[in-house]
Amino acid sequence: MNVRLVKPDEMTGAAALADSIFRDGEQVSMAAGFPYLFSAVTSYSFGAYGEDGRMTAFMGLLPSAVRIGAARLNVFSVGAVCTAPEARGHGVAGKLLDAVKEQVAAADGDLILVSGTRSLYTRAGCRTFGTIRRYTLTPEMAPALREAASGAAAAAQAGAGAADTAAPPASQAGASGGAAAAEPFLCREWTRSDLPALAKLAASREVAFEQSQWDLAMLIDAQAYARCVKLGHRVYVAERRGVPAAFLVAALPGSLRPKMTPFAIEWAGETPAVAALLAHALETAAPEKLDVLASRHDARLAALLQEHAPFADEQILGTVYVPDAARLFRRLKPYLAGLQPEKAAGLEGSPGAADRGIRLSYPGLDDLELDADAWIALLFDGAFVMPEEAADSAAAPVLPEGTPAQWRETLTGLFPVPFPSTSGLNYI
């Protein structure tokens, strides 16, 4: 069995293998749903080949960048993992995963995101992570949600009037500020001419996968996750005075029988405008239900939805692997410095005693050793905290039992780190 990078002229065969495992006669090819993953130009994917040179297994690998405040992480996503029936039971997938890890290390990768959670990945050090809050909306909630959006917009305008010299949050690009903030939003479906404005809104988010205009257009058209569950994309824009203030990509039912509840794929812009778009989608598309998965950095939207919709907390889709804990710490330093400059300046991270672990140092404290699992837990785990709970114990970072109180105090306010949804447009 030969494991190596897939050659450009082999990508068609890789897509055919993936189609045979993941697609039925109603669905488009995986190559159409995941154009970057099956691209001869952008993909880092690996294949396993028999003695006859035929591909018998495939593991898709695609690089991307995740922006968290001032930090920028090199992220690699693993997906479309499949093995031909006759090649199963020989440890092929494990060999592919080993090759992927080596490739990511060589490419200076900070995280590996895996769409799966099965034992193949958990045995190899991948861990479930993070906390998101799933809100379930119904069309009956639309009027109240629209009213709440209007109230939130008016409150934002009043706040801007009280401090009109303050800059708006980066996540609220597209706001024109001043008296216009309280005007009603015009909600409509997008047109291609909206793309530059949508890309600007997407780029304004504090926490997100980086997406160029080309990326945004390609990913909206590809409908990666939506097509996997027999839904389709609808894109909505909320504008004020002709200027887009927010957009929403929703996975909604079409001609096929859906495999899961319709859901909001991705959004950006002013929180009240996003809420207005959710109400608009409920009213115009009329799905029986619409799920909204809010991450920690979506707390303002979550606070608005929480008044109207039931919710449940769950982990982020898939698993994560951290190849080098100390390198990831260094990459996150600009983000941490933006939160609490004095604390961040004193906090240092170096390779720990455990494999892929970390040793944290801070003036006046004994070093804190965390193994790989504890480091992932500190980074991403913990309760979903609403804005009014930020000073509560619920906001404390997740640390091993017995961690000194001084370390808990030092790391509070820096961790956990927010992370964008892995089930959005960049789903692999």
GROMACS .gro file of C-alpha atoms in nm:
model
  428
    1MET     CA    1   0.000   0.000   0.000
    2ASN     CA    2   0.144   0.334  -0.109
    3VAL     CA    3   0.029   0.651   0.070
    4ARG     CA    4   0.111   0.983  -0.098
    5LEU     CA    5  -0.024   1.319  -0.210
    6VAL     CA    6  -0.291   1.293  -0.476
    7LYS     CA    7  -0.161   1.406  -0.814
    8PRO     CA    8  -0.355   1.668  -1.013
    9ASP     CA    9  -0.469   1.419  -1.276
   10GLU     CA   10  -0.598   1.184  -1.003
   11MET     CA   11  -0.850   1.427  -0.852
   12THR     CA   12  -1.132   1.311  -1.078
   13GLY     CA   13  -1.082   0.955  -0.955
   14ALA     CA   14  -1.071   1.078  -0.594
   15ALA     CA   15  -1.405   1.253  -0.639
   16ALA     CA   16  -1.554   0.940  -0.798
   17LEU     CA   17  -1.444   0.731  -0.498
   18ALA     CA   18  -1.594   0.987  -0.258
   19ASP     CA   19  -1.918   0.996  -0.460
   20SER     CA   20  -1.949   0.618  -0.436
   21ILE     CA   21  -1.940   0.641  -0.056
   22PHE     CA   22  -2.117   0.967   0.027
   23ARG     CA   23  -2.357   1.050  -0.256
   24ASP     CA   24  -2.680   0.905  -0.390
   25GLY     CA   25  -2.848   0.962  -0.724
   26GLU     CA   26  -3.017   1.283  -0.604
   27GLN     CA   27  -2.698   1.464  -0.505
   28VAL     CA   28  -2.434   1.642  -0.710
   29SER     CA   29  -2.076   1.516  -0.711
   30MET     CA   30  -1.851   1.582  -0.414
   31ALA     CA   31  -1.628   1.771  -0.657
   32ALA     CA   32  -1.908   2.026  -0.704
   33GLY     CA   33  -1.988   2.047  -0.332
   34PHE     CA   34  -1.624   2.078  -0.226
   35PRO     CA   35  -1.451   2.248  -0.520
   36TYR     CA   36  -1.141   2.353  -0.328
   37LEU     CA   37  -1.095   2.013  -0.165
   38PHE     CA   38  -1.100   1.835  -0.500
   39SER     CA   39  -0.896   2.101  -0.678
   40ALA     CA   40  -0.561   2.013  -0.831
   41VAL     CA   41  -0.440   2.359  -0.724
   42THR     CA   42  -0.560   2.415  -0.366
   43SER     CA   43  -0.587   2.065  -0.218
   44TYR     CA   44  -0.323   1.894  -0.003
   45SER     CA   45  -0.516   1.567  -0.009
   46PHE     CA   46  -0.371   1.219   0.029
   47GLY     CA   47  -0.458   0.888  -0.130
   48ALA     CA   48  -0.373   0.524  -0.067
   49TYR     CA   49  -0.286   0.318  -0.374
   50GLY     CA   50  -0.273  -0.055  -0.432
   51GLU     CA   51  -0.005  -0.243  -0.622
   52ASP     CA   52  -0.194  -0.180  -0.943
   53GLY     CA   53  -0.175   0.196  -0.883
   54ARG     CA   54  -0.549   0.231  -0.825
   55MET     CA   55  -0.665   0.467  -0.548
   56THR     CA   56  -0.836   0.267  -0.273
   57ALA     CA   57  -0.870   0.536  -0.006
   58PHE     CA   58  -0.880   0.914   0.011
   59MET     CA   59  -0.833   1.173   0.287
   60GLY     CA   60  -0.911   1.529   0.186
   61LEU     CA   61  -0.690   1.802   0.333
   62LEU     CA   62  -0.743   2.172   0.268
   63PRO     CA   63  -0.559   2.475   0.414
   64SER     CA   64  -0.731   2.790   0.532
   65ALA     CA   65  -0.675   3.079   0.770
   66VAL     CA   66  -0.879   3.159   1.079
   67ARG     CA   67  -0.876   3.510   1.220
   68ILE     CA   68  -0.928   3.551   1.595
   69GLY     CA   69  -0.896   3.919   1.677
   70ALA     CA   70  -0.542   4.022   1.586
   71ALA     CA   71  -0.426   3.658   1.563
   72ARG     CA   72  -0.417   3.458   1.242
   73LEU     CA   73  -0.402   3.078   1.255
   74ASN     CA   74  -0.292   2.837   0.983
   75VAL     CA   75  -0.568   2.577   0.984
   76PHE     CA   76  -0.602   2.253   0.789
   77SER     CA   77  -0.937   2.078   0.748
   78VAL     CA   78  -0.974   1.703   0.699
   79GLY     CA   79  -1.284   1.564   0.530
   80ALA     CA   80  -1.434   1.341   0.261
   81VAL     CA   81  -1.242   1.051   0.416
   82CYS     CA   82  -1.335   0.728   0.241
   83THR     CA   83  -1.204   0.379   0.173
   84ALA     CA   84  -1.317   0.139  -0.098
   85PRO     CA   85  -1.498  -0.161   0.058
   86GLU     CA   86  -1.232  -0.409  -0.053
   87ALA     CA   87  -0.954  -0.209   0.119
   88ARG     CA   88  -1.117  -0.174   0.461
   89GLY     CA   89  -0.982  -0.338   0.774
   90HIS     CA   90  -0.614  -0.290   0.689
   91GLY     CA   91  -0.540   0.031   0.879
   92VAL     CA   92  -0.530   0.242   0.563
   93ALA     CA   93  -0.712   0.540   0.715
   94GLY     CA   94  -0.467   0.550   1.005
   95LYS     CA   95  -0.174   0.564   0.762
   96LEU     CA   96  -0.342   0.845   0.573
   97LEU     CA   97  -0.392   1.039   0.896
   98ASP     CA   98  -0.024   0.996   0.984
   99ALA     CA   99   0.069   1.137   0.643
  100VAL     CA  100  -0.167   1.429   0.696
  101LYS     CA  101  -0.006   1.512   1.030
  102GLU     CA  102   0.339   1.513   0.872
  103GLN     CA  103   0.219   1.739   0.591
  104VAL     CA  104   0.057   1.985   0.833
  105ALA     CA  105   0.370   1.997   1.048
  106ALA     CA  106   0.582   2.068   0.740
  107ALA     CA  107   0.341   2.346   0.640
  108ASP     CA  108   0.361   2.516   0.982
  109GLY     CA  109  -0.002   2.435   1.061
  110ASP     CA  110  -0.154   2.539   1.392
  111LEU     CA  111  -0.471   2.328   1.397
  112ILE     CA  112  -0.619   2.029   1.218
  113LEU     CA  113  -0.999   2.031   1.203
  114VAL     CA  114  -1.157   1.692   1.137
  115SER     CA  115  -1.521   1.662   1.037
  116GLY     CA  116  -1.545   1.319   1.202
  117THR     CA  117  -1.549   1.204   1.564
  118ARG     CA  118  -1.493   0.830   1.528
  119SER     CA  119  -1.224   0.635   1.714
  120LEU     CA  120  -0.980   0.659   1.422
  121TYR     CA  121  -0.940   1.026   1.510
  122THR     CA  122  -0.974   1.017   1.888
  123ARG     CA  123  -0.709   0.743   1.914
  124ALA     CA  124  -0.477   0.971   1.718
  125GLY     CA  125  -0.515   1.265   1.958
  126CYS     CA  126  -0.810   1.449   1.801
  127ARG     CA  127  -1.056   1.581   2.059
  128THR     CA  128  -1.409   1.717   2.062
  129PHE     CA  129  -1.402   2.081   2.161
  130GLY     CA  130  -1.580   2.407   2.226
  131THR     CA  131  -1.935   2.502   2.315
  132ILE     CA  132  -2.206   2.635   2.088
  133ARG     CA  133  -2.569   2.712   2.161
  134ARG     CA  134  -2.836   2.581   1.922
  135TYR     CA  135  -3.150   2.793   1.903
  136THR     CA  136  -3.454   2.646   1.730
  137LEU     CA  137  -3.675   2.905   1.561
  138THR     CA  138  -4.020   2.859   1.407
  139PRO     CA  139  -4.218   3.086   1.171
  140GLU     CA  140  -4.451   3.183   1.457
  141MET     CA  141  -4.155   3.354   1.627
  142ALA     CA  142  -4.083   3.582   1.330
  143PRO     CA  143  -4.296   3.885   1.434
  144ALA     CA  144  -4.150   3.894   1.785
  145LEU     CA  145  -3.801   3.846   1.647
  146ARG     CA  146  -3.849   4.130   1.400
  147GLU     CA  147  -3.975   4.355   1.679
  148ALA     CA  148  -3.677   4.261   1.896
  149ALA     CA  149  -3.445   4.342   1.606
  150SER     CA  150  -3.602   4.687   1.573
  151GLY     CA  151  -3.568   4.746   1.945
  152ALA     CA  152  -3.206   4.637   1.944
  153ALA     CA  153  -3.132   4.867   1.650
  154ALA     CA  154  -3.293   5.160   1.832
  155ALA     CA  155  -3.095   5.081   2.146
  156ALA     CA  156  -2.775   5.067   1.942
  157GLN     CA  157  -2.859   5.406   1.792
  158ALA     CA  158  -2.923   5.551   2.138
  159GLY     CA  159  -2.592   5.414   2.260
  160ALA     CA  160  -2.414   5.561   1.960
  161GLY     CA  161  -2.573   5.896   2.034
  162ALA     CA  162  -2.443   5.885   2.390
  163ALA     CA  163  -2.091   5.808   2.273
  164ASP     CA  164  -2.080   5.913   1.910
  165THR     CA  165  -1.702   5.931   1.907
  166ALA     CA  166  -1.662   5.562   1.986
  167ALA     CA  167  -1.575   5.328   1.699
  168PRO     CA  168  -1.826   5.047   1.630
  169PRO     CA  169  -1.719   4.688   1.697
  170ALA     CA  170  -1.534   4.530   1.407
  171SER     CA  171  -1.811   4.271   1.384
  172GLN     CA  172  -2.057   4.548   1.294
  173ALA     CA  173  -1.906   4.677   0.970
  174GLY     CA  174  -2.166   4.823   0.739
  175ALA     CA  175  -2.324   5.028   1.017
  176SER     CA  176  -2.368   5.385   0.905
  177GLY     CA  177  -2.412   5.506   1.263
  178GLY     CA  178  -2.595   5.818   1.374
  179ALA     CA  179  -2.965   5.862   1.314
  180ALA     CA  180  -2.974   5.597   1.044
  181ALA     CA  181  -2.913   5.318   1.295
  182ALA     CA  182  -3.279   5.316   1.409
  183GLU     CA  183  -3.426   5.302   1.058
  184PRO     CA  184  -3.597   4.976   0.957
  185PHE     CA  185  -3.400   4.724   0.756
  186LEU     CA  186  -3.503   4.627   0.406
  187CYS     CA  187  -3.460   4.250   0.383
  188ARG     CA  188  -3.430   4.080   0.044
  189GLU     CA  189  -3.253   3.800  -0.140
  190TRP     CA  190  -2.904   3.881  -0.260
  191THR     CA  191  -2.785   3.954  -0.610
  192ARG     CA  192  -2.434   3.909  -0.748
  193SER     CA  193  -2.381   4.284  -0.731
  194ASP     CA  194  -2.397   4.253  -0.350
  195LEU     CA  195  -2.082   4.041  -0.341
  196PRO     CA  196  -1.828   4.320  -0.264
  197ALA     CA  197  -2.042   4.447   0.023
  198LEU     CA  198  -2.094   4.095   0.157
  199ALA     CA  199  -1.721   4.028   0.145
  200LYS     CA  200  -1.660   4.351   0.336
  201LEU     CA  201  -1.908   4.246   0.603
  202ALA     CA  202  -1.750   3.901   0.624
  203ALA     CA  203  -1.403   4.054   0.661
  204SER     CA  204  -1.524   4.275   0.947
  205ARG     CA  205  -1.589   3.982   1.180
  206GLU     CA  206  -1.358   3.950   1.479
  207VAL     CA  207  -1.365   3.569   1.460
  208ALA     CA  208  -1.398   3.398   1.123
  209PHE     CA  209  -1.244   3.196   0.845
  210GLU     CA  210  -1.079   3.436   0.603
  211GLN     CA  211  -1.282   3.463   0.281
  212SER     CA  212  -1.199   3.666  -0.028
  213GLN     CA  213  -1.472   3.775  -0.268
  214TRP     CA  214  -1.381   3.476  -0.483
  215ASP     CA  215  -1.401   3.243  -0.182
  216LEU     CA  216  -1.736   3.380  -0.073
  217ALA     CA  217  -1.887   3.343  -0.420
  218MET     CA  218  -1.746   2.993  -0.466
  219LEU     CA  219  -1.852   2.867  -0.122
  220ILE     CA  220  -2.203   3.009  -0.149
  221ASP     CA  221  -2.242   2.837  -0.485
  222ALA     CA  222  -2.085   2.507  -0.368
  223GLN     CA  223  -2.333   2.460  -0.080
  224ALA     CA  224  -2.095   2.209   0.080
  225TYR     CA  225  -2.270   2.118   0.406
  226ALA     CA  226  -2.619   2.198   0.277
  227ARG     CA  227  -2.588   1.954  -0.012
  228CYS     CA  228  -2.465   1.680   0.223
  229VAL     CA  229  -2.800   1.696   0.404
  230LYS     CA  230  -3.017   1.767   0.096
  231LEU     CA  231  -3.079   2.133   0.168
  232GLY     CA  232  -2.991   2.435  -0.045
  233HIS     CA  233  -2.853   2.783   0.011
  234ARG     CA  234  -3.067   3.096   0.022
  235VAL     CA  235  -2.877   3.420   0.074
  236TYR     CA  236  -3.045   3.724   0.228
  237VAL     CA  237  -2.930   4.084   0.268
  238ALA     CA  238  -3.053   4.347   0.515
  239GLU     CA  239  -2.989   4.699   0.397
  240ARG     CA  240  -3.043   5.048   0.530
  241ARG     CA  241  -3.050   5.343   0.289
  242GLY     CA  242  -2.935   5.107   0.017
  243VAL     CA  243  -2.625   4.994   0.209
  244PRO     CA  244  -2.602   4.628   0.323
  245ALA     CA  245  -2.585   4.608   0.702
  246ALA     CA  246  -2.583   4.227   0.729
  247PHE     CA  247  -2.616   3.908   0.530
  248LEU     CA  248  -2.739   3.560   0.611
  249VAL     CA  249  -2.674   3.231   0.432
  250ALA     CA  250  -2.941   2.977   0.526
  251ALA     CA  251  -2.968   2.608   0.438
  252LEU     CA  252  -3.333   2.560   0.348
  253PRO     CA  253  -3.546   2.286   0.190
  254GLY     CA  254  -3.572   2.258  -0.186
  255SER     CA  255  -3.691   1.979  -0.412
  256LEU     CA  256  -3.523   1.700  -0.211
  257ARG     CA  257  -3.629   1.548   0.119
  258PRO     CA  258  -3.397   1.703   0.381
  259LYS     CA  259  -3.183   1.487   0.608
  260MET     CA  260  -3.181   1.742   0.891
  261THR     CA  261  -3.350   2.055   1.022
  262PRO     CA  262  -3.287   2.368   0.811
  263PHE     CA  263  -3.026   2.595   0.968
  264ALA     CA  264  -2.841   2.923   0.940
  265ILE     CA  265  -2.507   2.850   0.771
  266GLU     CA  266  -2.328   3.181   0.818
  267TRP     CA  267  -2.391   3.550   0.877
  268ALA     CA  268  -2.211   3.880   0.928
  269GLY     CA  269  -2.295   4.240   1.008
  270GLU     CA  270  -2.498   4.424   1.267
  271THR     CA  271  -2.668   4.198   1.521
  272PRO     CA  272  -3.016   4.357   1.485
  273ALA     CA  273  -2.990   4.325   1.106
  274VAL     CA  274  -2.899   3.956   1.134
  275ALA     CA  275  -3.201   3.902   1.361
  276ALA     CA  276  -3.421   4.079   1.107
  277LEU     CA  277  -3.289   3.847   0.835
  278LEU     CA  278  -3.369   3.541   1.045
  279ALA     CA  279  -3.725   3.670   1.082
  280HIS     CA  280  -3.739   3.734   0.707
  281ALA     CA  281  -3.619   3.381   0.626
  282LEU     CA  282  -3.881   3.235   0.859
  283GLU     CA  283  -4.157   3.441   0.698
  284THR     CA  284  -4.063   3.396   0.332
  285ALA     CA  285  -3.920   3.043   0.318
  286ALA     CA  286  -4.149   2.917   0.597
  287PRO     CA  287  -3.940   2.619   0.714
  288GLU     CA  288  -4.103   2.418   0.991
  289LYS     CA  289  -3.795   2.494   1.201
  290LEU     CA  290  -3.471   2.689   1.158
  291ASP     CA  291  -3.170   2.616   1.378
  292VAL     CA  292  -2.918   2.888   1.460
  293LEU     CA  293  -2.585   2.772   1.603
  294ALA     CA  294  -2.434   3.059   1.800
  295SER     CA  295  -2.069   3.054   1.903
  296ARG     CA  296  -1.933   3.240   2.206
  297HIS     CA  297  -1.846   3.544   1.998
  298ASP     CA  298  -2.210   3.556   1.884
  299ALA     CA  299  -2.323   3.630   2.239
  300ARG     CA  300  -2.512   3.947   2.140
  301LEU     CA  301  -2.718   3.759   1.884
  302ALA     CA  302  -2.763   3.476   2.134
  303ALA     CA  303  -2.894   3.720   2.395
  304LEU     CA  304  -3.153   3.845   2.147
  305LEU     CA  305  -3.260   3.496   2.037
  306GLN     CA  306  -3.274   3.366   2.393
  307GLU     CA  307  -3.578   3.580   2.465
  308HIS     CA  308  -3.779   3.402   2.198
  309ALA     CA  309  -3.645   3.052   2.123
  310PRO     CA  310  -3.561   2.730   2.308
  311PHE     CA  311  -3.195   2.634   2.306
  312ALA     CA  312  -2.949   2.360   2.395
  313ASP     CA  313  -2.572   2.365   2.432
  314GLU     CA  314  -2.350   2.125   2.239
  315GLN     CA  315  -1.994   2.094   2.116
  316ILE     CA  316  -1.856   2.231   1.790
  317LEU     CA  317  -1.898   1.994   1.495
  318GLY     CA  318  -1.606   1.752   1.455
  319THR     CA  319  -1.275   1.725   1.638
  320VAL     CA  320  -0.951   1.923   1.662
  321TYR     CA  321  -0.583   1.826   1.673
  322VAL     CA  322  -0.306   2.061   1.790
  323PRO     CA  323   0.029   1.962   1.633
  324ASP     CA  324   0.244   2.204   1.837
  325ALA     CA  325   0.103   2.363   2.152
  326ALA     CA  326   0.378   2.621   2.196
  327ARG     CA  327   0.354   2.736   1.835
  328LEU     CA  328  -0.023   2.777   1.868
  329PHE     CA  329   0.029   2.982   2.185
  330ARG     CA  330   0.266   3.215   2.000
  331ARG     CA  331   0.016   3.258   1.718
  332LEU     CA  332  -0.257   3.347   1.968
  333LYS     CA  333  -0.044   3.602   2.153
  334PRO     CA  334  -0.170   3.904   1.950
  335TYR     CA  335  -0.529   3.809   2.033
  336LEU     CA  336  -0.451   3.766   2.402
  337ALA     CA  337  -0.269   4.100   2.406
  338GLY     CA  338  -0.580   4.266   2.272
  339LEU     CA  339  -0.781   4.133   2.566
  340GLN     CA  340  -0.552   4.205   2.861
  341PRO     CA  341  -0.216   4.352   2.752
  342GLU     CA  342  -0.046   4.331   3.092
  343LYS     CA  343  -0.140   3.969   3.155
  344ALA     CA  344  -0.059   3.865   2.800
  345ALA     CA  345   0.282   4.031   2.813
  346GLY     CA  346   0.382   3.824   3.115
  347LEU     CA  347   0.235   3.493   2.998
  348GLU     CA  348   0.469   3.264   2.804
  349GLY     CA  349   0.430   2.918   2.657
  350SER     CA  350   0.694   2.658   2.576
  351PRO     CA  351   0.687   2.287   2.487
  352GLY     CA  352   0.562   2.081   2.779
  353ALA     CA  353   0.685   1.753   2.921
  354ALA     CA  354   0.394   1.560   2.769
  355ASP     CA  355   0.369   1.496   2.396
  356ARG     CA  356   0.212   1.804   2.233
  357GLY     CA  357   0.163   1.957   2.576
  358ILE     CA  358   0.257   2.304   2.694
  359ARG     CA  359   0.437   2.466   2.987
  360LEU     CA  360   0.286   2.802   3.081
  361SER     CA  361   0.498   3.056   3.270
  362TYR     CA  362   0.398   3.376   3.447
  363PRO     CA  363   0.598   3.605   3.680
  364GLY     CA  364   0.562   3.506   4.043
  365LEU     CA  365   0.400   3.167   3.972
  366ASP     CA  366   0.540   2.817   3.939
  367ASP     CA  367   0.518   2.688   3.583
  368LEU     CA  368   0.192   2.516   3.487
  369GLU     CA  369   0.217   2.194   3.284
  370LEU     CA  370  -0.078   2.096   3.065
  371ASP     CA  371  -0.096   1.785   2.849
  372ALA     CA  372  -0.247   1.800   2.501
  373ASP     CA  373  -0.603   1.731   2.618
  374ALA     CA  374  -0.585   1.989   2.899
  375TRP     CA  375  -0.446   2.247   2.655
  376ILE     CA  376  -0.737   2.193   2.415
  377ALA     CA  377  -0.981   2.218   2.707
  378LEU     CA  378  -0.825   2.546   2.823
  379LEU     CA  379  -0.832   2.683   2.470
  380PHE     CA  380  -1.187   2.603   2.371
  381ASP     CA  381  -1.402   2.442   2.643
  382GLY     CA  382  -1.625   2.589   2.911
  383ALA     CA  383  -1.976   2.719   2.957
  384PHE     CA  384  -2.153   2.933   2.699
  385VAL     CA  385  -2.141   3.273   2.868
  386MET     CA  386  -2.389   3.550   2.797
  387PRO     CA  387  -2.271   3.914   2.817
  388GLU     CA  388  -2.426   3.973   3.159
  389GLU     CA  389  -2.249   3.661   3.293
  390ALA     CA  390  -1.899   3.768   3.188
  391ALA     CA  391  -1.791   3.843   3.545
  392ASP     CA  392  -1.950   3.527   3.684
  393SER     CA  393  -1.771   3.203   3.771
  394ALA     CA  394  -1.925   3.051   3.457
  395ALA     CA  395  -1.667   3.248   3.259
  396ALA     CA  396  -1.374   3.075   3.433
  397PRO     CA  397  -1.142   2.875   3.205
  398VAL     CA  398  -1.140   2.495   3.216
  399LEU     CA  399  -0.831   2.371   3.400
  400PRO     CA  400  -0.734   2.038   3.560
  401GLU     CA  401  -0.846   1.973   3.914
  402GLY     CA  402  -0.583   2.096   4.157
  403THR     CA  403  -0.465   2.388   3.942
  404PRO     CA  404  -0.356   2.665   4.183
  405ALA     CA  405  -0.604   2.948   4.233
  406GLN     CA  406  -0.343   3.203   4.122
  407TRP     CA  407  -0.321   3.034   3.784
  408ARG     CA  408  -0.699   3.025   3.750
  409GLU     CA  409  -0.712   3.397   3.821
  410THR     CA  410  -0.430   3.469   3.576
  411LEU     CA  411  -0.592   3.279   3.288
  412THR     CA  412  -0.943   3.414   3.349
  413GLY     CA  413  -1.024   3.675   3.090
  414LEU     CA  414  -0.781   3.525   2.839
  415PHE     CA  415  -0.933   3.180   2.790
  416PRO     CA  416  -1.131   3.015   2.643
  417VAL     CA  417  -1.056   3.139   2.293
  418PRO     CA  418  -1.349   3.197   2.053
  419PHE     CA  419  -1.360   2.992   1.733
  420PRO     CA  420  -1.574   3.015   1.419
  421SER     CA  421  -1.829   2.752   1.330
  422THR     CA  422  -1.691   2.446   1.154
  423SER     CA  423  -2.033   2.388   0.996
  424GLY     CA  424  -2.039   2.716   0.804
  425LEU     CA  425  -1.939   2.795   0.447
  426ASN     CA  426  -1.590   2.654   0.509
  427TYR     CA  427  -1.721   2.314   0.615
  428ILE     CA  428  -1.508   2.025   0.492
   0.00000   0.00000   0.00000
